[in-house]
mmCIF file of C-alpha atoms and ligand atoms in Angstrom:
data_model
loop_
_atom_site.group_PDB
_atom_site.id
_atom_site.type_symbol
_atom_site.label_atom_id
_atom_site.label_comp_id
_atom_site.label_asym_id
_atom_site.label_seq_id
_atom_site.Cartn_x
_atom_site.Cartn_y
_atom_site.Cartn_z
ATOM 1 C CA UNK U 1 -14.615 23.195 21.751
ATOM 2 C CA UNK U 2 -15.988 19.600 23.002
ATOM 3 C CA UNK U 3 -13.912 17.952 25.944
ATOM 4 C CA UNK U 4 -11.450 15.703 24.696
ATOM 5 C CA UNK U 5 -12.984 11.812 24.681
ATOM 6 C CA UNK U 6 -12.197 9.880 27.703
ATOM 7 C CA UNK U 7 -8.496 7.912 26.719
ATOM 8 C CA UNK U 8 -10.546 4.847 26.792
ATOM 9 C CA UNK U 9 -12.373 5.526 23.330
ATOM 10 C CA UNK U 10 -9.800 7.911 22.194
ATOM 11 C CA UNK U 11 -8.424 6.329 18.987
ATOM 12 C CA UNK U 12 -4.716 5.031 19.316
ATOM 13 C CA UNK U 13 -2.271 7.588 17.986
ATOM 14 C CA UNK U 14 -1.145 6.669 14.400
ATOM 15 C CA UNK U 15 2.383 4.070 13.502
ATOM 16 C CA UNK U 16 2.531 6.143 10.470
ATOM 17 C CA UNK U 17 1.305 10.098 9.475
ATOM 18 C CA UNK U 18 2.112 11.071 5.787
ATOM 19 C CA UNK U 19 1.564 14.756 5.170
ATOM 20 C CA UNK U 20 1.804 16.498 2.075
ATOM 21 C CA UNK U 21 3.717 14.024 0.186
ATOM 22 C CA UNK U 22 4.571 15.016 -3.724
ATOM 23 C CA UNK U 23 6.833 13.296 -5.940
ATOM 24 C CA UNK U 24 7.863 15.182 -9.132
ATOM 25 C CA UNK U 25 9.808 14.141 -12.251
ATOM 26 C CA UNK U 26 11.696 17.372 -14.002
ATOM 27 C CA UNK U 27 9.756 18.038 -17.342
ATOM 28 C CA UNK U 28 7.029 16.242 -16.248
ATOM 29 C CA UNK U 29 4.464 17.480 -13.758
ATOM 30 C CA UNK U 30 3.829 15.985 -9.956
ATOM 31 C CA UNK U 31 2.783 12.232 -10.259
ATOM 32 C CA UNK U 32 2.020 12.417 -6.139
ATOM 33 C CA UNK U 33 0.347 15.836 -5.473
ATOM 34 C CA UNK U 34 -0.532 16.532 -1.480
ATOM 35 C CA UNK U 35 -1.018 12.773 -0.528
ATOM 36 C CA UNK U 36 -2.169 13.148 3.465
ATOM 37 C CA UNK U 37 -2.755 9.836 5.032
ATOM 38 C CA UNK U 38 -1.903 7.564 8.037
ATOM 39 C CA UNK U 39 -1.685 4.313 9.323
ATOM 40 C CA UNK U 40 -3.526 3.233 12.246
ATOM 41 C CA UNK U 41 -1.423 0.223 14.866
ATOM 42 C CA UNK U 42 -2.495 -2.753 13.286
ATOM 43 C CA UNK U 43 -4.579 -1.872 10.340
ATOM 44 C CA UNK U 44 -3.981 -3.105 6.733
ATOM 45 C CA UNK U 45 -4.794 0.128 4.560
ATOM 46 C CA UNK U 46 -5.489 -0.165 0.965
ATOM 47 C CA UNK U 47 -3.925 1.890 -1.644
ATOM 48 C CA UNK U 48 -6.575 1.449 -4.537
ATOM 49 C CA UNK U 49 -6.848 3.191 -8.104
ATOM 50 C CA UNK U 50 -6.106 2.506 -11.923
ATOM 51 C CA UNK U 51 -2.635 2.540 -13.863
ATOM 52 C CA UNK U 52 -0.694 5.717 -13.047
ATOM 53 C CA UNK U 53 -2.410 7.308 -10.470
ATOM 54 C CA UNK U 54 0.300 7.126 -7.749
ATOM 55 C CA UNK U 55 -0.057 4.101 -5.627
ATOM 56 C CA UNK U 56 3.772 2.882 -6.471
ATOM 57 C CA UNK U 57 5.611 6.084 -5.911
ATOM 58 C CA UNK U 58 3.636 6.706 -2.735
ATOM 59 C CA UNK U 59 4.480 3.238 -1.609
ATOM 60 C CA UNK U 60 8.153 3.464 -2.553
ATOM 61 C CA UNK U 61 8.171 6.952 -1.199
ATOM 62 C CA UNK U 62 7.939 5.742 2.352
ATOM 63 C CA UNK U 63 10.526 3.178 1.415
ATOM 64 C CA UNK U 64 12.867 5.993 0.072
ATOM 65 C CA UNK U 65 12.694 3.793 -3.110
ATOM 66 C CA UNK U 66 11.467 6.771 -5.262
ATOM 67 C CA UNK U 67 13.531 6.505 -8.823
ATOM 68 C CA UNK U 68 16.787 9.080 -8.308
ATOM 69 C CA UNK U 69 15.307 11.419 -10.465
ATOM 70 C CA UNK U 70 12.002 11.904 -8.615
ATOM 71 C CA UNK U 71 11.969 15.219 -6.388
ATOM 72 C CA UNK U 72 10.041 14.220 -3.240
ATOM 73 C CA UNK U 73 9.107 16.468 -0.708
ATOM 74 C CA UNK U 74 6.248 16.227 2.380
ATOM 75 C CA UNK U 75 6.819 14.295 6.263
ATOM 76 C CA UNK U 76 6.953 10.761 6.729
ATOM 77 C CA UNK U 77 6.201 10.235 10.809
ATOM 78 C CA UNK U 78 6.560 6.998 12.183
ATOM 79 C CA UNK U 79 5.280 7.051 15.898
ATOM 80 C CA UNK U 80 4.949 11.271 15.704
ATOM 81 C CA UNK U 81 8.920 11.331 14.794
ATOM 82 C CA UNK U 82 10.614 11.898 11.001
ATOM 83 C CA UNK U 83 11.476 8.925 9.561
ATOM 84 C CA UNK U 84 15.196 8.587 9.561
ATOM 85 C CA UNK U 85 17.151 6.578 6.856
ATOM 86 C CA UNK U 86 17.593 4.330 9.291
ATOM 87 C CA UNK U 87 14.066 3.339 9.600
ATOM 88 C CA UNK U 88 14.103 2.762 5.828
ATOM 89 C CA UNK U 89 14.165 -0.945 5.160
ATOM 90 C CA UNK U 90 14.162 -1.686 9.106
ATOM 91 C CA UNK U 91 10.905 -0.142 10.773
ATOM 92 C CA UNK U 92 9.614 0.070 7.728
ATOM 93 C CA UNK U 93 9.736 -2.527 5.845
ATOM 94 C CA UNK U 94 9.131 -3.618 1.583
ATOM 95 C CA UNK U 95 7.043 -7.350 1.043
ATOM 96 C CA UNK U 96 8.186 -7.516 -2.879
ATOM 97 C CA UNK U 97 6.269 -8.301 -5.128
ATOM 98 C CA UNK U 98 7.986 -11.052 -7.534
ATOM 99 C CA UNK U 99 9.551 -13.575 -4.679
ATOM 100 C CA UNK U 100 11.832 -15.252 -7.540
ATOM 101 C CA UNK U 101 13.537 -11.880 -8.282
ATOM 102 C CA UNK U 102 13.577 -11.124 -4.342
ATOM 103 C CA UNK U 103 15.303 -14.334 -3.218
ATOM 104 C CA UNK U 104 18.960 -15.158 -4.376
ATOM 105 C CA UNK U 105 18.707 -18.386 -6.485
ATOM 106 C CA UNK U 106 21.931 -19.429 -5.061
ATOM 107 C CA UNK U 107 21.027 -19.423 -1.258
ATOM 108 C CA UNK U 108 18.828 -21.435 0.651
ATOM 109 C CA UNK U 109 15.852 -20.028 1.989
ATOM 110 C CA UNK U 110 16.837 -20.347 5.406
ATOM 111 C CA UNK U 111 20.345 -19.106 4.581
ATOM 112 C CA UNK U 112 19.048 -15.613 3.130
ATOM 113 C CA UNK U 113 16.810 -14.899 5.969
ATOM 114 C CA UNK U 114 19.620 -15.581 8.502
ATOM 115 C CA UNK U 115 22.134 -13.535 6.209
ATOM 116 C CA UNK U 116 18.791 -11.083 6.347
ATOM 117 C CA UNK U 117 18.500 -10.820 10.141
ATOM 118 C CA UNK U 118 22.069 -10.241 10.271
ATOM 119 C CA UNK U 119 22.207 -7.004 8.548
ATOM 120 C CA UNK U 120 19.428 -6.090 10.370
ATOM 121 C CA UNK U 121 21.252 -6.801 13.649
ATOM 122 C CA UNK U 122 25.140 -7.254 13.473
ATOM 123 C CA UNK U 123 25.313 -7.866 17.240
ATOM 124 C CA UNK U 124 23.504 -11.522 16.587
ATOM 125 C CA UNK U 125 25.402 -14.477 16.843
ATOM 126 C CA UNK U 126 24.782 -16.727 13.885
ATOM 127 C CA UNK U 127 22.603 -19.381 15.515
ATOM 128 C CA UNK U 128 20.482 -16.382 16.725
ATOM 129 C CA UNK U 129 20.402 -15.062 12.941
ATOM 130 C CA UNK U 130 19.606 -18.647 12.038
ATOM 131 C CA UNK U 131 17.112 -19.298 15.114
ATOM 132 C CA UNK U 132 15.330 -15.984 14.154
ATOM 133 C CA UNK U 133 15.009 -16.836 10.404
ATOM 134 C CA UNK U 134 13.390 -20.293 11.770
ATOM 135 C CA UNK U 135 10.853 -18.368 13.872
ATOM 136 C CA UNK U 136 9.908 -15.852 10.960
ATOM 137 C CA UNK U 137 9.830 -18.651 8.218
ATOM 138 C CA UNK U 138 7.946 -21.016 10.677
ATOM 139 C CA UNK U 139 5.471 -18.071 11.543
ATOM 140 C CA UNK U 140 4.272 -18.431 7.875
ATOM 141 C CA UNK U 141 3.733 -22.401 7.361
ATOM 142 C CA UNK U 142 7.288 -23.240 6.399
ATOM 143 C CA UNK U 143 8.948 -26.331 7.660
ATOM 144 C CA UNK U 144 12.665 -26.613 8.042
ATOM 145 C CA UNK U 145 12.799 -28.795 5.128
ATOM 146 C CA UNK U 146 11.489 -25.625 3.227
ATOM 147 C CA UNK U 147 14.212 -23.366 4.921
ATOM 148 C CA UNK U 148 16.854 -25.858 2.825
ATOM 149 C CA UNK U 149 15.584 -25.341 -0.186
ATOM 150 C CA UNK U 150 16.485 -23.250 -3.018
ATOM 151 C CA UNK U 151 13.714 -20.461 -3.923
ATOM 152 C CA UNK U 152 13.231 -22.228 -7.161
ATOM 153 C CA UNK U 153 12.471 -25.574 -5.189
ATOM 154 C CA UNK U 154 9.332 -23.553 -3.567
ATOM 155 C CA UNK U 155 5.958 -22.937 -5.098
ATOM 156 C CA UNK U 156 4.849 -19.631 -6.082
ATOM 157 C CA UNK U 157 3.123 -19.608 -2.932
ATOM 158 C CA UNK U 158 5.347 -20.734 -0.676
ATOM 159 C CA UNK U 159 7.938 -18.623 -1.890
ATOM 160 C CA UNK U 160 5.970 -15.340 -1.785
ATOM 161 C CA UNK U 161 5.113 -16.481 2.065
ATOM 162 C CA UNK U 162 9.026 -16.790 2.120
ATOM 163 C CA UNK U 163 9.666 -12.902 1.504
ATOM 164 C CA UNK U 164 6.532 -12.020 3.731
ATOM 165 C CA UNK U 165 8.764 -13.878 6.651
ATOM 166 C CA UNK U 166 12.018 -11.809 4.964
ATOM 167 C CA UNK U 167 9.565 -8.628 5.754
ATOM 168 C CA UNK U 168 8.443 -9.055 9.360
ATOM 169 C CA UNK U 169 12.448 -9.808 10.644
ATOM 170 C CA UNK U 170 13.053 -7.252 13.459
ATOM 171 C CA UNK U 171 9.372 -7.049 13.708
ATOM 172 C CA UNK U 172 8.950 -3.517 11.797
ATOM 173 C CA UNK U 173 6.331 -1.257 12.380
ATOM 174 C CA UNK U 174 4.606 -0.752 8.697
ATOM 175 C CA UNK U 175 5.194 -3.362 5.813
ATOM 176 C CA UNK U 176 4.826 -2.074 2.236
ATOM 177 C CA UNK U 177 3.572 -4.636 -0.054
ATOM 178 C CA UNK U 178 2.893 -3.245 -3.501
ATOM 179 C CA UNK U 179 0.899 -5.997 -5.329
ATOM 180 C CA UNK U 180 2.046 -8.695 -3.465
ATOM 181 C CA UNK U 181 0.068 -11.690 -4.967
ATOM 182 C CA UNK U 182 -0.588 -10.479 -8.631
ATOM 183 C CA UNK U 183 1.745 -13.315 -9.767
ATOM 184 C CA UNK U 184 -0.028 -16.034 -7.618
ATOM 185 C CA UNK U 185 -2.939 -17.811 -8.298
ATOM 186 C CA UNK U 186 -6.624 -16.705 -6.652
ATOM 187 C CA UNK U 187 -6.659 -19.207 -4.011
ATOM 188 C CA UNK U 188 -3.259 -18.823 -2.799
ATOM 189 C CA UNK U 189 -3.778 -15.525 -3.394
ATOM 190 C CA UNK U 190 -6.222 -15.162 -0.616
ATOM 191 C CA UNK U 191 -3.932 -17.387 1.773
ATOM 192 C CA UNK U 192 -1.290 -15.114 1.750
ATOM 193 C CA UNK U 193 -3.082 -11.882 1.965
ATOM 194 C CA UNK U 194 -4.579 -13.532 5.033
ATOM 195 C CA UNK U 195 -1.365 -14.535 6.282
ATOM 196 C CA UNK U 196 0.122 -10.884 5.815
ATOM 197 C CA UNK U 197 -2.956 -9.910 8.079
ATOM 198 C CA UNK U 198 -2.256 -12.663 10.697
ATOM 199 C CA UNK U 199 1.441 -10.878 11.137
ATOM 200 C CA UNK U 200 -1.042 -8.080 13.252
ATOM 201 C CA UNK U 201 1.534 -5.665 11.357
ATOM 202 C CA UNK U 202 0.323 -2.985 10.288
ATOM 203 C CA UNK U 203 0.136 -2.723 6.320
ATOM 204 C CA UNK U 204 -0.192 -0.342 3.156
ATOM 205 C CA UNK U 205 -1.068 -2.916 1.002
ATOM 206 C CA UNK U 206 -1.813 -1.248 -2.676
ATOM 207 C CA UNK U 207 -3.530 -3.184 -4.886
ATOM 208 C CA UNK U 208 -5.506 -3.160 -8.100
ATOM 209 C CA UNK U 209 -8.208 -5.706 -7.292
ATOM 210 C CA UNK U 210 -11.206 -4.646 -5.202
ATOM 211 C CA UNK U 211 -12.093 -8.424 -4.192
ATOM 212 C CA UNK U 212 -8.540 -7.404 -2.067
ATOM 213 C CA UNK U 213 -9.701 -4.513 -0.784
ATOM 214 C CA UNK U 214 -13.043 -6.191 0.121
ATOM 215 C CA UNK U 215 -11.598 -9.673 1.923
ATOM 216 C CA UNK U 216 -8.335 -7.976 3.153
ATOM 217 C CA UNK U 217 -8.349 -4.282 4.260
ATOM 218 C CA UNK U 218 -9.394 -2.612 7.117
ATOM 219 C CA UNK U 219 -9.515 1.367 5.581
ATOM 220 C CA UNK U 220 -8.975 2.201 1.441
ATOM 221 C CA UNK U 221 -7.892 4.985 0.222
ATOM 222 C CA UNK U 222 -8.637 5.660 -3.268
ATOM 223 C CA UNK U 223 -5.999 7.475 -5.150
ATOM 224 C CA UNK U 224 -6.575 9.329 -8.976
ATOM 225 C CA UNK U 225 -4.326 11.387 -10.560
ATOM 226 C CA UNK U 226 -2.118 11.373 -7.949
ATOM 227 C CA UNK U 227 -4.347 12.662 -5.269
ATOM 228 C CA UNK U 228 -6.375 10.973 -2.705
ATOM 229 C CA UNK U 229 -10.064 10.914 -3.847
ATOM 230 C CA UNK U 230 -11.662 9.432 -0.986
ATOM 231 C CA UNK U 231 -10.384 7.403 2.003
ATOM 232 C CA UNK U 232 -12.757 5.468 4.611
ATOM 233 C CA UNK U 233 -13.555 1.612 6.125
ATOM 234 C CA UNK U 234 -12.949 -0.290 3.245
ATOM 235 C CA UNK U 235 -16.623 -2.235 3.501
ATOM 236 C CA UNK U 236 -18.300 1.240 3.803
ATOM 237 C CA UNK U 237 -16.503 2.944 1.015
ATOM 238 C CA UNK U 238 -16.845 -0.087 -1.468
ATOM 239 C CA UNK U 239 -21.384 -0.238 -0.659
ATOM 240 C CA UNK U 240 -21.055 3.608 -0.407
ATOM 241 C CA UNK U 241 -19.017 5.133 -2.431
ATOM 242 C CA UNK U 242 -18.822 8.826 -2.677
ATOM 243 C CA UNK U 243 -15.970 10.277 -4.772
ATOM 244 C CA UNK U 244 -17.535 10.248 -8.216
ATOM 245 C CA UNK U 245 -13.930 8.075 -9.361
ATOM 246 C CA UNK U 246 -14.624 5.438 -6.559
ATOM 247 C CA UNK U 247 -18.236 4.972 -7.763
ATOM 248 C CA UNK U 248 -17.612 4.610 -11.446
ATOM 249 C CA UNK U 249 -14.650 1.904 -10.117
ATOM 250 C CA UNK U 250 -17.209 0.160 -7.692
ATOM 251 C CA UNK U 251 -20.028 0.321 -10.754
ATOM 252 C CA UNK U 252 -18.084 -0.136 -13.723
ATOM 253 C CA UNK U 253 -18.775 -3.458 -15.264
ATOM 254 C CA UNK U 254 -15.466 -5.364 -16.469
ATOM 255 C CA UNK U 255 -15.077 -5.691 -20.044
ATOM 256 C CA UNK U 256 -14.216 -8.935 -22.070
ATOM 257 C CA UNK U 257 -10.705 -6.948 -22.331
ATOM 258 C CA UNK U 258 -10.481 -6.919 -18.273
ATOM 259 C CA UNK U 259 -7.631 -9.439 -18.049
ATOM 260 C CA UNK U 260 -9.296 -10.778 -14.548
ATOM 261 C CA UNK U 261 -12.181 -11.520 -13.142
ATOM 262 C CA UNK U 262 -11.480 -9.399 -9.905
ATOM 263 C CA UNK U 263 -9.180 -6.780 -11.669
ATOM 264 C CA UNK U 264 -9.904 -3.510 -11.071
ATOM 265 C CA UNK U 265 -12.978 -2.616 -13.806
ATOM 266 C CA UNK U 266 -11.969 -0.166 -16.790
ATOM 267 C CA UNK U 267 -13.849 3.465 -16.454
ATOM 268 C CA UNK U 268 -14.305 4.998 -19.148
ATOM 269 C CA UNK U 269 -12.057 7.855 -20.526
ATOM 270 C CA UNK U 270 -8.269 8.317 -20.253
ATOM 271 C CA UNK U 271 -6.601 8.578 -16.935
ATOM 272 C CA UNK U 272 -4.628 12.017 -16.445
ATOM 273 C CA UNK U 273 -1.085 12.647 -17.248
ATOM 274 C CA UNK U 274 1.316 13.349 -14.499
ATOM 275 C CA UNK U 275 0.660 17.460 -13.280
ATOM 276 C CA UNK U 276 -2.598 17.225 -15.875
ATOM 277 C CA UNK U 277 -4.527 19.099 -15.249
ATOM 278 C CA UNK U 278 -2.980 22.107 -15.058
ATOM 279 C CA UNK U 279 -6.359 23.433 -12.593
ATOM 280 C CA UNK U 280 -8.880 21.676 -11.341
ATOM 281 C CA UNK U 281 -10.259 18.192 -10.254
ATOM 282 C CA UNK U 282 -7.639 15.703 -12.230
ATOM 283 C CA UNK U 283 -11.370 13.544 -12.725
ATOM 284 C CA UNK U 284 -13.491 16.354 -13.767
ATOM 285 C CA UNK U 285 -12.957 15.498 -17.655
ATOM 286 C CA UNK U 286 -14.405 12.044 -16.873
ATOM 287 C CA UNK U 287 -17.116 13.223 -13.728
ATOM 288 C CA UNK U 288 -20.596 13.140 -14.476
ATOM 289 C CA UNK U 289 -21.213 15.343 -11.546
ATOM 290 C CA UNK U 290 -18.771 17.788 -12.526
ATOM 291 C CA UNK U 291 -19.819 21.375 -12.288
ATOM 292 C CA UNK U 292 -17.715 24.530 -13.369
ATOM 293 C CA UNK U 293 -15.842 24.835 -10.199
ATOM 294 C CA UNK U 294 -14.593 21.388 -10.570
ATOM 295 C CA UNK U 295 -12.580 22.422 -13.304
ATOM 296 C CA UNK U 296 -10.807 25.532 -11.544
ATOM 297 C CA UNK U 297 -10.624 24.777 -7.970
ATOM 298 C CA UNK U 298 -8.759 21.569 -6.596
ATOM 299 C CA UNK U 299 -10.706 19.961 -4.335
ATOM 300 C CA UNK U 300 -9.636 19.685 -0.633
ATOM 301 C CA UNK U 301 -10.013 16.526 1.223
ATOM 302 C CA UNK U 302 -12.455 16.998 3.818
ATOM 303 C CA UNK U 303 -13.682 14.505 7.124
ATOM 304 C CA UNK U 304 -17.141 13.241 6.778
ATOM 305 C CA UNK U 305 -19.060 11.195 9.618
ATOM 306 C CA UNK U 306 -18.419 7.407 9.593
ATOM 307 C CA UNK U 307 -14.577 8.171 9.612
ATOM 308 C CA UNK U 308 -14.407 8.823 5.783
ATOM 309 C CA UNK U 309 -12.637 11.859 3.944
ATOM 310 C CA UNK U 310 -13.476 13.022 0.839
ATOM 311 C CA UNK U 311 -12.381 15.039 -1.610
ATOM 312 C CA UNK U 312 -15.588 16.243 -3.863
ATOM 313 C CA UNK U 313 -17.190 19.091 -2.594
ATOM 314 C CA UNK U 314 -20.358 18.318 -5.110
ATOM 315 C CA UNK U 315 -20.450 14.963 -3.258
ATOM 316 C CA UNK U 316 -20.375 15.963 0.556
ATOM 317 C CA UNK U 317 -23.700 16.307 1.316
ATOM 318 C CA UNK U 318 -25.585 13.555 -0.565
HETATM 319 N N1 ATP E 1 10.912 7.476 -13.426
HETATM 320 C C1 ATP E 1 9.809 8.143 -13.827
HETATM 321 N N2 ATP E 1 9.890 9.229 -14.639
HETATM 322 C C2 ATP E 1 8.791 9.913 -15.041
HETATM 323 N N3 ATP E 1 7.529 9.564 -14.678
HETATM 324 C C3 ATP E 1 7.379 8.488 -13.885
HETATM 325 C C4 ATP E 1 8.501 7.722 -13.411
HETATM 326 N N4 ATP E 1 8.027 6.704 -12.629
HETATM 327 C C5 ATP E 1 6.678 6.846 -12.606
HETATM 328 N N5 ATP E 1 6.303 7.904 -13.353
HETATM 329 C C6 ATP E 1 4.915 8.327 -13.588
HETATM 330 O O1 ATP E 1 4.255 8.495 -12.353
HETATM 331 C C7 ATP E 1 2.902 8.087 -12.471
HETATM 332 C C8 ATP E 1 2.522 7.212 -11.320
HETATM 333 O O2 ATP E 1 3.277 6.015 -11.374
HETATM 334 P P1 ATP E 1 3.042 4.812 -10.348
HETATM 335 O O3 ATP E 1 4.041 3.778 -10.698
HETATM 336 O O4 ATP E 1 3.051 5.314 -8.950
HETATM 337 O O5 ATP E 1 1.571 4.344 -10.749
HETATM 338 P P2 ATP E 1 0.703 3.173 -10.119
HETATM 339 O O6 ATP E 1 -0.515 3.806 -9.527
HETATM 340 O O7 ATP E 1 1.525 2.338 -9.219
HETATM 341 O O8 ATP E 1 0.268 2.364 -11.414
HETATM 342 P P3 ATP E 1 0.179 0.769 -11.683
HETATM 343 O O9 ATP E 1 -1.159 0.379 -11.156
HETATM 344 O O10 ATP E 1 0.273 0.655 -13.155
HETATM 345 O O11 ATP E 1 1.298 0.103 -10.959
HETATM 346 C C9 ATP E 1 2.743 7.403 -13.810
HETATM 347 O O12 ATP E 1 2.026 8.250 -14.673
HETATM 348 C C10 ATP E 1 4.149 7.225 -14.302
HETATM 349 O O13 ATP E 1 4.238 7.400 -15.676
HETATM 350 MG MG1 MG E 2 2.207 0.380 -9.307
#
């Protein structure tokens, strides 16, 4: 056994450790099969991969926002302990993804965050509730003028920065945002994905759009057919990618059907059912590297150099 790295370069323990996580739907099959990730102090990790494979149900998983009928089993660690319901909501926190549908037309801004911080914290006074929604709402670019107004009153943008500033009260450990500027246009797009990284929280941010995963995350991890395929620094994993799944994404070209520019690209085939297949490597039908084995034996995810993981043993060694 090597000596344990001096603490200096030893890597910070993890905010987050998910182990094992499955979600299951009775009569259907596992739509989350052994998902093993974690979140590094800081980081914003991408959740990447086409309709269906997962990304949502992980995300809501850690939320406990799976639908009532899902069965979900695995450990959710936040700072080596279980998450407790508690934490739900509070160290762990959901950035929504439609801001209109978040906010309450009815309240001001300002009014919902305070009402927001509240439930949070009952032991605040008011003015601290209020003087705390200030602080988060300011820490995104919005004015007190902004904190009057009615959500509807707001631009897209500056509403969606609203509910990032609803997010970070009590300063959680791990924000969730699932698609959190597909409604927004590119350029304020970009804004507020750089203003969810200027929080310095640390983020599973899952998205559809590579450009995202290029400008905004630190680590992807590429999920199909409810498994992780590949995880890794985002840069390195997007120039190199390994999983055969990841480089059909990464090479595909998009289509004149590919509603966006910087969606993610189409690859060819049909993605799997939940639970399908039954054996196997869920891409295998679709892998032009697959071999026999591919179709019996599931592939484990295994550490490469460079911090990466991958789960193709056909793949390892190239
Ligand atoms: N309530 C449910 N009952 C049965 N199956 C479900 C339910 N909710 C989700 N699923 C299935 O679980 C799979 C994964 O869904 P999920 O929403 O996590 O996908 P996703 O990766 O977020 O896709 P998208 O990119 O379209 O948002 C899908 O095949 C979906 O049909
Ligand atoms: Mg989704």
């Amino acid at each position: 056994m090597p000596p344990d790295p001096p603490a200096a370069t030893r890597p910070a323990p993890p905010v987050l450790t998910v182990d094992d996580l499955r979600v299951a739907f009775p009569g259907a099959g596992e739509a989350v099969r052994c998902v093993s990730f974690t979140l590094r102090p800081g980081e914003v990790l991408a959740l990447v991969g086409e309709s269906g494979a997962g990304k949502s149900l992980t995300a809501r998983a850690l939320l406990g926002l799976t639908p009532r009928e899902a069965r979900v089993t695995g450990t959710i660690r936040l700072h080596g302990q279980p998450v407790t319901t508690d934490d739900l909501g509070h160290r762990i926190s959901l950035v929504p993804q439609d801001s209109l549908a978040a906010l309450s037309p009815v309240h001001r801004v300002g009014d919902q965050l305070a009402l927001a911080a509240l439930s949070l914290d009952p032991r605040l006074s008011r003015r601290e509730a209020r003087d705390s929604a200030t602080a988060a709402l300011r820490s995104v670019g919005l004015d007190t003028a902004q904190a009057a107004a009615y959500p509807h009153a707001l631009s897209g943008g500056q509403r969606q920065r609203a509910v990032i500033a609803m997010a970070t009260l009590g300063a959680p450990d791990v924000l969730v945002a699932d698609e959190p500027t597909t409604a927004l246009d590119p350029d304020v797009r970009a804004h507020i994905l750089g203003l969810l990284r200027s929080t310095g929280a640390t983020v599973l941010l899952v998205t559809h759009d590579l450009d995202v995963v290029r400008g905004h995350a630190d680590r992807v991890a590429v999920m199909y057919g409810g498994r992780i395929a590949e995880t890794g620094p985002a840069a390195a994993v997007l120039q190199d990618p390994r999983a055969p799944y990841t480089a059909a994404l990464v090479g595909a070209v998009p289509t004149a059907l590919t509603p966006h520019r910087s969606r993610l690209p189409v690859v060819p085939g049909d993605a799997p059912a939940p639970g399908e297949p039954a054996s196997g490597c869920a891409f295998a039908p679709r892998c032009a590297y697959a071999e026999d084995a591919c179709r019996t034996t599931v592939p484990a995810l295994i550490r490469l150099p460079g911090d990466r993981e991958l789960a193709c043993p056909v793949r390892e060694s190239v």
